[in-house]
Coordinates of C-alpha atoms in Angstrom, one line a residue:
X23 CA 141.4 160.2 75.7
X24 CA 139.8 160.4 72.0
X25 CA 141.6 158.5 69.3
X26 CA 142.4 162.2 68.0
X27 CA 144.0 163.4 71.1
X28 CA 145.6 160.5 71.5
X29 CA 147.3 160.3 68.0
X30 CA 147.9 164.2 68.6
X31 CA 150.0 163.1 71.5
X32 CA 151.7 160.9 69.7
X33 CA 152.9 162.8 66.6
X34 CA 153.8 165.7 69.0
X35 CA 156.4 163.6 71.3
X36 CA 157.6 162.3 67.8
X37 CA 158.0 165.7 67.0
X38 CA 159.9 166.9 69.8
X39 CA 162.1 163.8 69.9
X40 CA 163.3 164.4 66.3
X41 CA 166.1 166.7 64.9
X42 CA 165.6 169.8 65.1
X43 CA 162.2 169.4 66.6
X44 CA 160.3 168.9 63.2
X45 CA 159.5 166.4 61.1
X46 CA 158.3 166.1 57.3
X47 CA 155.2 166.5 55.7
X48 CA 155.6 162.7 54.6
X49 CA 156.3 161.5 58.0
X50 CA 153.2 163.2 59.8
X51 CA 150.7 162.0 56.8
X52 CA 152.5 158.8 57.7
X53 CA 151.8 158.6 61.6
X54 CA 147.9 160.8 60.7
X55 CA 146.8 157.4 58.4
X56 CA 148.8 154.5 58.8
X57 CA 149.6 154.8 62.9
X58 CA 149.1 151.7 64.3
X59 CA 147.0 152.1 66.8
X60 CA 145.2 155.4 65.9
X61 CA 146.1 155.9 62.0
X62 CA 143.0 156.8 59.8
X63 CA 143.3 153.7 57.3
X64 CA 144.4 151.0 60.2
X65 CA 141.8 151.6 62.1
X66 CA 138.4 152.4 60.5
X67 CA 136.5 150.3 58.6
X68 CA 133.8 152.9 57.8
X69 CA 135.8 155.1 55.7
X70 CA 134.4 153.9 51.8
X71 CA 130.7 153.9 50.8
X72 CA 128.1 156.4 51.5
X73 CA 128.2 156.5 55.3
X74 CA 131.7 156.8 54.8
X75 CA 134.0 159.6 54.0
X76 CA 134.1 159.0 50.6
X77 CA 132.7 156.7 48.0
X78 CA 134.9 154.7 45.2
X79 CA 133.9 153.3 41.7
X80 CA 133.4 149.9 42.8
X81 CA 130.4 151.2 45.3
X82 CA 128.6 152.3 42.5
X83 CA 127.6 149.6 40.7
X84 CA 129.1 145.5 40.1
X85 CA 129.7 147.2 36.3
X86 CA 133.4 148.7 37.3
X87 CA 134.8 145.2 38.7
X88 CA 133.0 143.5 35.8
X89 CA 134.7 145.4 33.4
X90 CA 137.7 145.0 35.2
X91 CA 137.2 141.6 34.4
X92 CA 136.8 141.9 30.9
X93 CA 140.3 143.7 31.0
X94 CA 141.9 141.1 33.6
X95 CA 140.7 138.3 31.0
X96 CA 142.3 139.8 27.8
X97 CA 145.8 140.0 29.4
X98 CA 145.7 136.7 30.5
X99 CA 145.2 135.9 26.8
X100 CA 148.0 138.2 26.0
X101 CA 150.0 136.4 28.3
X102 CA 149.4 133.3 26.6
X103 CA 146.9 131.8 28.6
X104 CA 149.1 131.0 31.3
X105 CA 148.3 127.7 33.8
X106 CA 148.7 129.9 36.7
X107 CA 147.2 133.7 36.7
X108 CA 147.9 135.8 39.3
X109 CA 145.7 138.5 40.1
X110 CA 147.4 140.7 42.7
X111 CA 144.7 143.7 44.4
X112 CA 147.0 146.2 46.2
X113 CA 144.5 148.0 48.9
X114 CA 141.2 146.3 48.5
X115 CA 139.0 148.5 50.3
X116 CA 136.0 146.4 51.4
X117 CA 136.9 144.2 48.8
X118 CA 134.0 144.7 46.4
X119 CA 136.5 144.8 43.6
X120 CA 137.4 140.9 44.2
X121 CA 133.8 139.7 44.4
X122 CA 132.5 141.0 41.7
X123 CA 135.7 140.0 39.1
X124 CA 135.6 136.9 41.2
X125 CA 132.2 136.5 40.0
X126 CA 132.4 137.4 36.7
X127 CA 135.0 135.4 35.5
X128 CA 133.6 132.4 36.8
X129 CA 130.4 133.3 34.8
X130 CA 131.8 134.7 31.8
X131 CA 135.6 133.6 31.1
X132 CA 135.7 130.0 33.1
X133 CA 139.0 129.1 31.5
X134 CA 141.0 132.3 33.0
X135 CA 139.1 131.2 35.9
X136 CA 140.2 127.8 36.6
X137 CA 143.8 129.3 36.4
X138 CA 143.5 132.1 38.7
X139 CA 145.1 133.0 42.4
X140 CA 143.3 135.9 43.3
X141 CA 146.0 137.8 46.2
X142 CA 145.3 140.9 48.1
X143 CA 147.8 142.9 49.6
X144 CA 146.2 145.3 52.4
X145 CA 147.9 146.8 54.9
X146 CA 144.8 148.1 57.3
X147 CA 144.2 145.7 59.7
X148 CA 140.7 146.8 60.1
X149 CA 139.8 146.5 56.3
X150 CA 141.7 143.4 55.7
X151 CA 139.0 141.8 58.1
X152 CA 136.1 143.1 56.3
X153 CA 137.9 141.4 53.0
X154 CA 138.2 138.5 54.9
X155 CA 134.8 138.3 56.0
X156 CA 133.3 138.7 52.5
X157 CA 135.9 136.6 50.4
X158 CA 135.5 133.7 51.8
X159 CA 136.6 131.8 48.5
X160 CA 139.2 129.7 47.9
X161 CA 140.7 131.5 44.9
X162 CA 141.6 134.3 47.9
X163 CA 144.7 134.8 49.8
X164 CA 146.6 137.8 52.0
X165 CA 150.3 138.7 51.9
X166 CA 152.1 141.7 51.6
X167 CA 153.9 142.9 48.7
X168 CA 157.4 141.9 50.5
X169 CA 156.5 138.6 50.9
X170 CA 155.3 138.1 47.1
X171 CA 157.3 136.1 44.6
X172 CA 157.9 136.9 41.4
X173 CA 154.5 136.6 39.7
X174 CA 153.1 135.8 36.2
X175 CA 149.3 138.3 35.7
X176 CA 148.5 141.8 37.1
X177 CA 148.9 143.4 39.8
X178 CA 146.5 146.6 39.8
X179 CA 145.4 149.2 42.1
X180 CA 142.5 151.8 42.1
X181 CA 142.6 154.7 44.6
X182 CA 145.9 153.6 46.3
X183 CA 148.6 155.8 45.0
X184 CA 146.6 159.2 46.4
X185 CA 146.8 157.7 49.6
X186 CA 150.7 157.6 50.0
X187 CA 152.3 160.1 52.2
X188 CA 153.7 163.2 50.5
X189 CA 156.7 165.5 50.8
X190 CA 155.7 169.6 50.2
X191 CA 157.9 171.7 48.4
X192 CA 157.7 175.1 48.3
X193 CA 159.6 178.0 46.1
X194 CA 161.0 180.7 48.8
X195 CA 163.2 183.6 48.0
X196 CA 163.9 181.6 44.4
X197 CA 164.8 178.8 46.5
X198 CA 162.9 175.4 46.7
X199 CA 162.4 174.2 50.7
X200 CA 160.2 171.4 51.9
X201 CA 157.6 172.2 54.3
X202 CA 158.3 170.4 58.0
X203 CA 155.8 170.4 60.9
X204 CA 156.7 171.4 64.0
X205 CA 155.3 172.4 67.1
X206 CA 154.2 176.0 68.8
X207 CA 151.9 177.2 71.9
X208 CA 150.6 173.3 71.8
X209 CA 149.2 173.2 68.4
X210 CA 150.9 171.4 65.3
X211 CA 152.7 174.1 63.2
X212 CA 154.4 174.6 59.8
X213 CA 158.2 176.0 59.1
X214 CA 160.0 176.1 56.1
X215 CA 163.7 174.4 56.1
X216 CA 166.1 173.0 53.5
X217 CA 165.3 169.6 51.4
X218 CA 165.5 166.4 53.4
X219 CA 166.7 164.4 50.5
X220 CA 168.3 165.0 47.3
X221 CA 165.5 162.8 45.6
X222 CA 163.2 165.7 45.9
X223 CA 165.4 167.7 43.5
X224 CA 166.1 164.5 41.5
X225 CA 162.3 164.2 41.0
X226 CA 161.9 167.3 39.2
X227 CA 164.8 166.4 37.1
X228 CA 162.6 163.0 36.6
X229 CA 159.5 165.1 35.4
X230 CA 161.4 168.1 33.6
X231 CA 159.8 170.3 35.5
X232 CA 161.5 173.7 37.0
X233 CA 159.9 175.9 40.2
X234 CA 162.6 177.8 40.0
X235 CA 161.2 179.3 36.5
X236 CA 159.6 182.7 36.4
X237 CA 156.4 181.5 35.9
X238 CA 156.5 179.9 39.1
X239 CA 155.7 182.5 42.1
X240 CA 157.2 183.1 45.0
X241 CA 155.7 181.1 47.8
X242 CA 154.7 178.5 45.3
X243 CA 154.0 175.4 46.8
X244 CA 153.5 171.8 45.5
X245 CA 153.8 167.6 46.1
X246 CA 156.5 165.2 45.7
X247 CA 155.7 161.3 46.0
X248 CA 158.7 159.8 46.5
X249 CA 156.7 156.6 48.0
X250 CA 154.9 156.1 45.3
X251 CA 158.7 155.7 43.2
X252 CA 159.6 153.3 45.9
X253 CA 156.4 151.7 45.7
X254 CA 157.2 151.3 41.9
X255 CA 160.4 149.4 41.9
X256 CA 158.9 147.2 44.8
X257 CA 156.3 145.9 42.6
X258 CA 158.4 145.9 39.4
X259 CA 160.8 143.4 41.6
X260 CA 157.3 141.0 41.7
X261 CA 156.2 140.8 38.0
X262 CA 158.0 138.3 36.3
X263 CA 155.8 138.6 33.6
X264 CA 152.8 140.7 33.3
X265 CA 150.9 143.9 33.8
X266 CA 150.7 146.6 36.9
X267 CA 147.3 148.7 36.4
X268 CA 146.9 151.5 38.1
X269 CA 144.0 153.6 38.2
X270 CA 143.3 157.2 40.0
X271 CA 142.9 160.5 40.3
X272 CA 145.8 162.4 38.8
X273 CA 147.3 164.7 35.9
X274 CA 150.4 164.3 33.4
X275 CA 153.4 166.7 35.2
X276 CA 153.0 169.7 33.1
X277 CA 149.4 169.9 34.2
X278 CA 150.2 168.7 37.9
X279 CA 152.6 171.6 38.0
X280 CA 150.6 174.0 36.4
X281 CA 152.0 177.6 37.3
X282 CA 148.5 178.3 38.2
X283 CA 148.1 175.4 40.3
X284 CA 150.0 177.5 43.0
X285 CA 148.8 175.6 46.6
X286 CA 149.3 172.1 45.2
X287 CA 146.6 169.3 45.1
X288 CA 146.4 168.0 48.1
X289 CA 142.7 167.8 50.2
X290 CA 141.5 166.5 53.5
X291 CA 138.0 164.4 53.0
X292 CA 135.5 163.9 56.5
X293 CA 132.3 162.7 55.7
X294 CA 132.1 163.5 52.4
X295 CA 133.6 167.0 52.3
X296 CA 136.8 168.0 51.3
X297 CA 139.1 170.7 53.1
X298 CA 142.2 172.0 53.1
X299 CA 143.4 172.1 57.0
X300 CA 145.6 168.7 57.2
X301 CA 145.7 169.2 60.8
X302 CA 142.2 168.8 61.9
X303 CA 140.4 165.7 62.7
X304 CA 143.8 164.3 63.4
X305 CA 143.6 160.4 62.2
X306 CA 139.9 161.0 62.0
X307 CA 140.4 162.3 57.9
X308 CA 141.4 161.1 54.5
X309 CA 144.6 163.0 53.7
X310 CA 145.4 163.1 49.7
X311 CA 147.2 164.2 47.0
X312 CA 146.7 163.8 43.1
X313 CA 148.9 161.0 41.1
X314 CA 151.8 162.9 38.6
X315 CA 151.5 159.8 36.0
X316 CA 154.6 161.1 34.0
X317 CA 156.6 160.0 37.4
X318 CA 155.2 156.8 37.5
X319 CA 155.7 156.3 33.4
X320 CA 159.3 157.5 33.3
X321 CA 160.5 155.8 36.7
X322 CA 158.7 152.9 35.6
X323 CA 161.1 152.7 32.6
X324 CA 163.7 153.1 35.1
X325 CA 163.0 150.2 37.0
X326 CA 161.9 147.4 34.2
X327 CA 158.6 148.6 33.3
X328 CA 157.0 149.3 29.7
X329 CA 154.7 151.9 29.3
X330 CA 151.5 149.8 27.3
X331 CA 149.1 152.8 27.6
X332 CA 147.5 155.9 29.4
X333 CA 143.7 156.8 29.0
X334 CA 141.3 158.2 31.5
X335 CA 138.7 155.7 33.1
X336 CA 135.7 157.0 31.2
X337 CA 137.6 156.0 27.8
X338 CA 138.8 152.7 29.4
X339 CA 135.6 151.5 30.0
X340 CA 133.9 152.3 27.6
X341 CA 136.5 150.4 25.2
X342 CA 135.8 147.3 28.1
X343 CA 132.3 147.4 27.0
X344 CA 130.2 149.9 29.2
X345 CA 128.8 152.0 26.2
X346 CA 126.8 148.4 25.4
X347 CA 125.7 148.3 28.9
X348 CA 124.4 151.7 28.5
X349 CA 122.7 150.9 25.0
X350 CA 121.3 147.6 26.4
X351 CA 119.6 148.8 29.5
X352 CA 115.9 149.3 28.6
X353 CA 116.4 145.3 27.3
X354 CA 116.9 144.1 31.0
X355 CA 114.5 145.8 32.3
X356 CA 111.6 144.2 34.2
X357 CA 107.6 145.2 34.6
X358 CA 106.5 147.9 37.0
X359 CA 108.0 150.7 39.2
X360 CA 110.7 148.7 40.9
X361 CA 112.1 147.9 37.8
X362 CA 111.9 151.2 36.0
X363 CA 113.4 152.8 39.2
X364 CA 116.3 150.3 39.2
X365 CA 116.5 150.7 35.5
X366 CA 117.1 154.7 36.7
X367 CA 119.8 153.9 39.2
X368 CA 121.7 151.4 37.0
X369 CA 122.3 154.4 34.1
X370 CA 123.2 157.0 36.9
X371 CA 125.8 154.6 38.1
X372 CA 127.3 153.8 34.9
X373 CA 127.2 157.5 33.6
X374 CA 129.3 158.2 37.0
X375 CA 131.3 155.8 36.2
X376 CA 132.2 157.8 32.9
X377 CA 131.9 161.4 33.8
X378 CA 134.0 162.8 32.5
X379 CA 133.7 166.5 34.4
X380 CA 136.6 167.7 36.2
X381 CA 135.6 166.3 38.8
X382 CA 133.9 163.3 37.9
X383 CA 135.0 159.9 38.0
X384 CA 135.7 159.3 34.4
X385 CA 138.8 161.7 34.4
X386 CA 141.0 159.3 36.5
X387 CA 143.5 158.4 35.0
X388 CA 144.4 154.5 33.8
X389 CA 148.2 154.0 33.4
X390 CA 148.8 150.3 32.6
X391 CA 152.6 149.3 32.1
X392 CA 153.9 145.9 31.2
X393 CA 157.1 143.6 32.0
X394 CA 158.6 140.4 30.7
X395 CA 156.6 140.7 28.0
X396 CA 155.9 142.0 24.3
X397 CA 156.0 145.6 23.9
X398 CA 153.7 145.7 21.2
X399 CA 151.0 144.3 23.0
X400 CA 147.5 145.8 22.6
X401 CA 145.2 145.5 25.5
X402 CA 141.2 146.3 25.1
X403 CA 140.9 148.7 27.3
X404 CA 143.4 150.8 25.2
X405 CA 141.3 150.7 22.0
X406 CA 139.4 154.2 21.3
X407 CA 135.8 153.1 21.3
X408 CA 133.6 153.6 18.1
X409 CA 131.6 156.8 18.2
X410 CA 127.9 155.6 17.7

């Protein structure tokens, strides 16, 4: 049996041994990625990079962890140079992130250096031992979230949020109801039902948004991610004093719940194309939804945190020092064809890093809140760049 079938299998007895013989959105995307056995992000370690399923800033280029580091080395300062820095990662990929700020500090800021403990929090088995394998350094260590004491630093994320499981809401007969999936002639189905928590309606109090509006049409259908709240006051309970940075793909809720926005945001990647049919390729695909950052800002008051800034990536690193990268390219380069075509490569990565096309890497959005700490703190990677 294929790991597909086999998760297939597995959803559908949990299916039929639930009330009602259903079970939320949230639960499936739950069992589809994080099964133990058979879940997309447990299991397969081939899912970043180009023979992946989908690429990240950090495969570009060593510039996005660099610049990282610039960022990572200025709250430290603000934090008043603390004896002990922790650095938390929360789902380091292949952990390119760590070895190049790793790296980078050493080099460039040896004093934040010498204080740091670098901790990664992963809960894929499969990419954990890939991290393992390449951070063989003894500023690195594994735990889980639960298991962290309060901490003075950052912890930070990029591309993590997406990747919690989602509730979907949908506006029927001027009514909201979540979607459930169910089961039907042997294939995974959908059916409509009444909420399965009162936090989904709470959440739309949270973002002052209303479905139930005119502008909202009937069959109307949307995300909630109520993991990515719990997720929130989880790590607020492990910052005694410092910064969580979080970095993704995502819109401010007016935009996220744009009328017109009418089937949601959320997208199925397999080898580097995107779909919307969530119940193909079962465990074998990427299942993800866009990050509503006014839910993490205004829950994140709610739980301890300060709202320092919001900026998209583009802007951020540029103000980290990217647009001098850019301007001092043609200095670093070396005689002959190998070094003019690596000269070419090195701009194409940092202009992706900063494209700021709808679809392009530097409209992610960079949400960096703080706690335990002055509120009028100003970070670099907040600062508007010049114009040149």
């Amino acid at each position: 049996m294929t790991s597909t079938s086999a998760l297939t299998t597995i959803i559908t007895e949990h299916i039929q041994t639930a009330p009602k013989n259903r079970i939320t959105f949230r639960e499936y995307v739950n069992l589809a990625l994080y099964h133990s056995q058979h879940g997309y992000y447990t299991t397969k370690v081939s899912i970043l990079g180009p023979s992946g399923d989908f690429i990240t800033s950090p495969h570009l280029s060593r510039d996005f962890g660099e610049l990282l580091a610039n960022q990572f080395a200025d709250m430290w300062c603000a934090l008043g140079q603390p004896t002990t820095f922790h650095l938390v990662e929360m789902g380091a990929g292949q952990g390119l992130i760590a070895a190049d700020v790793l790296s980078y500090l050493q080099q460039h800021f040896p004093d934040c250096y010498a204080t740091l403990n670098y901790i990664i929090i992963e809960r894929s088995p499969a990419l954990r031992s890939v991290q393992q394998e390449r951070l063989k350094h003894k500023k690195v260590s594994w735990t889980t979230l639960d298991a962290l004491p309060p901490i003075t630093g950052c912890l930070f994320s990029n591309e993590l949020v997406d990747a919690f499981p989602v509730h979907i809401i949908e506006k029927n007969n001027n009514q909201l109801q979540e979607v459930y999936v169910t089961t039907k002639d042997n294939s995974l189905k959908e059916t409509l039902g009444s909420l399965s928590t009162d936090k989904l309606a709470q959440y739309f109090d949270l973002v002052e948004i209303n479905l139930l509006a005119d502008d909202y049409s009937d069959g109307y259908r949307t995300e909630v991610n109520l993991a990515a709240l719990d997720w929130l006051s989880n790590v607020a309970s492990r910052i005694a004093q410092g910064f969580l940075l979080t970095i993704d793909y995502g819109h401010i809720a007016q935009r996220y719940y744009s009328p017109a926005r009418h089937r949601g945001t959320l997208k199925c990647y397999y080898q580097h194309r995107h779909h919307d049919d969530p119940y193909t390729n079962i465990g074998q695909q990427d299942l993800t939804a866009h990050v509503d950052f006014t839910a993490l800002e205004r829950y994140g008051e709610k739980v301890g945190f300060t709202n320092v800034g919001f900026t998209q990536q583009g802007l951020f690193l540029m103000a980290l020092g990217l647009g001098n990268r850019l301007a001092n390219l043609t200095q670093t380069i070396t005689p002959g064809p190998d070094g003019f075509n690596h000269l070419i490569q090195r701009r194409q990565a940092l202009h992706q890093l900063m494209d700021m096309t709808p679809m392009g890497l530097g409209t992610f959005g960079v949400l960096i809140q703080s706690k335990g700490i002055d509120c009028n703190v100003s970070l670099k990677g907040l600062v508007v760049p010049p114009l040149t």
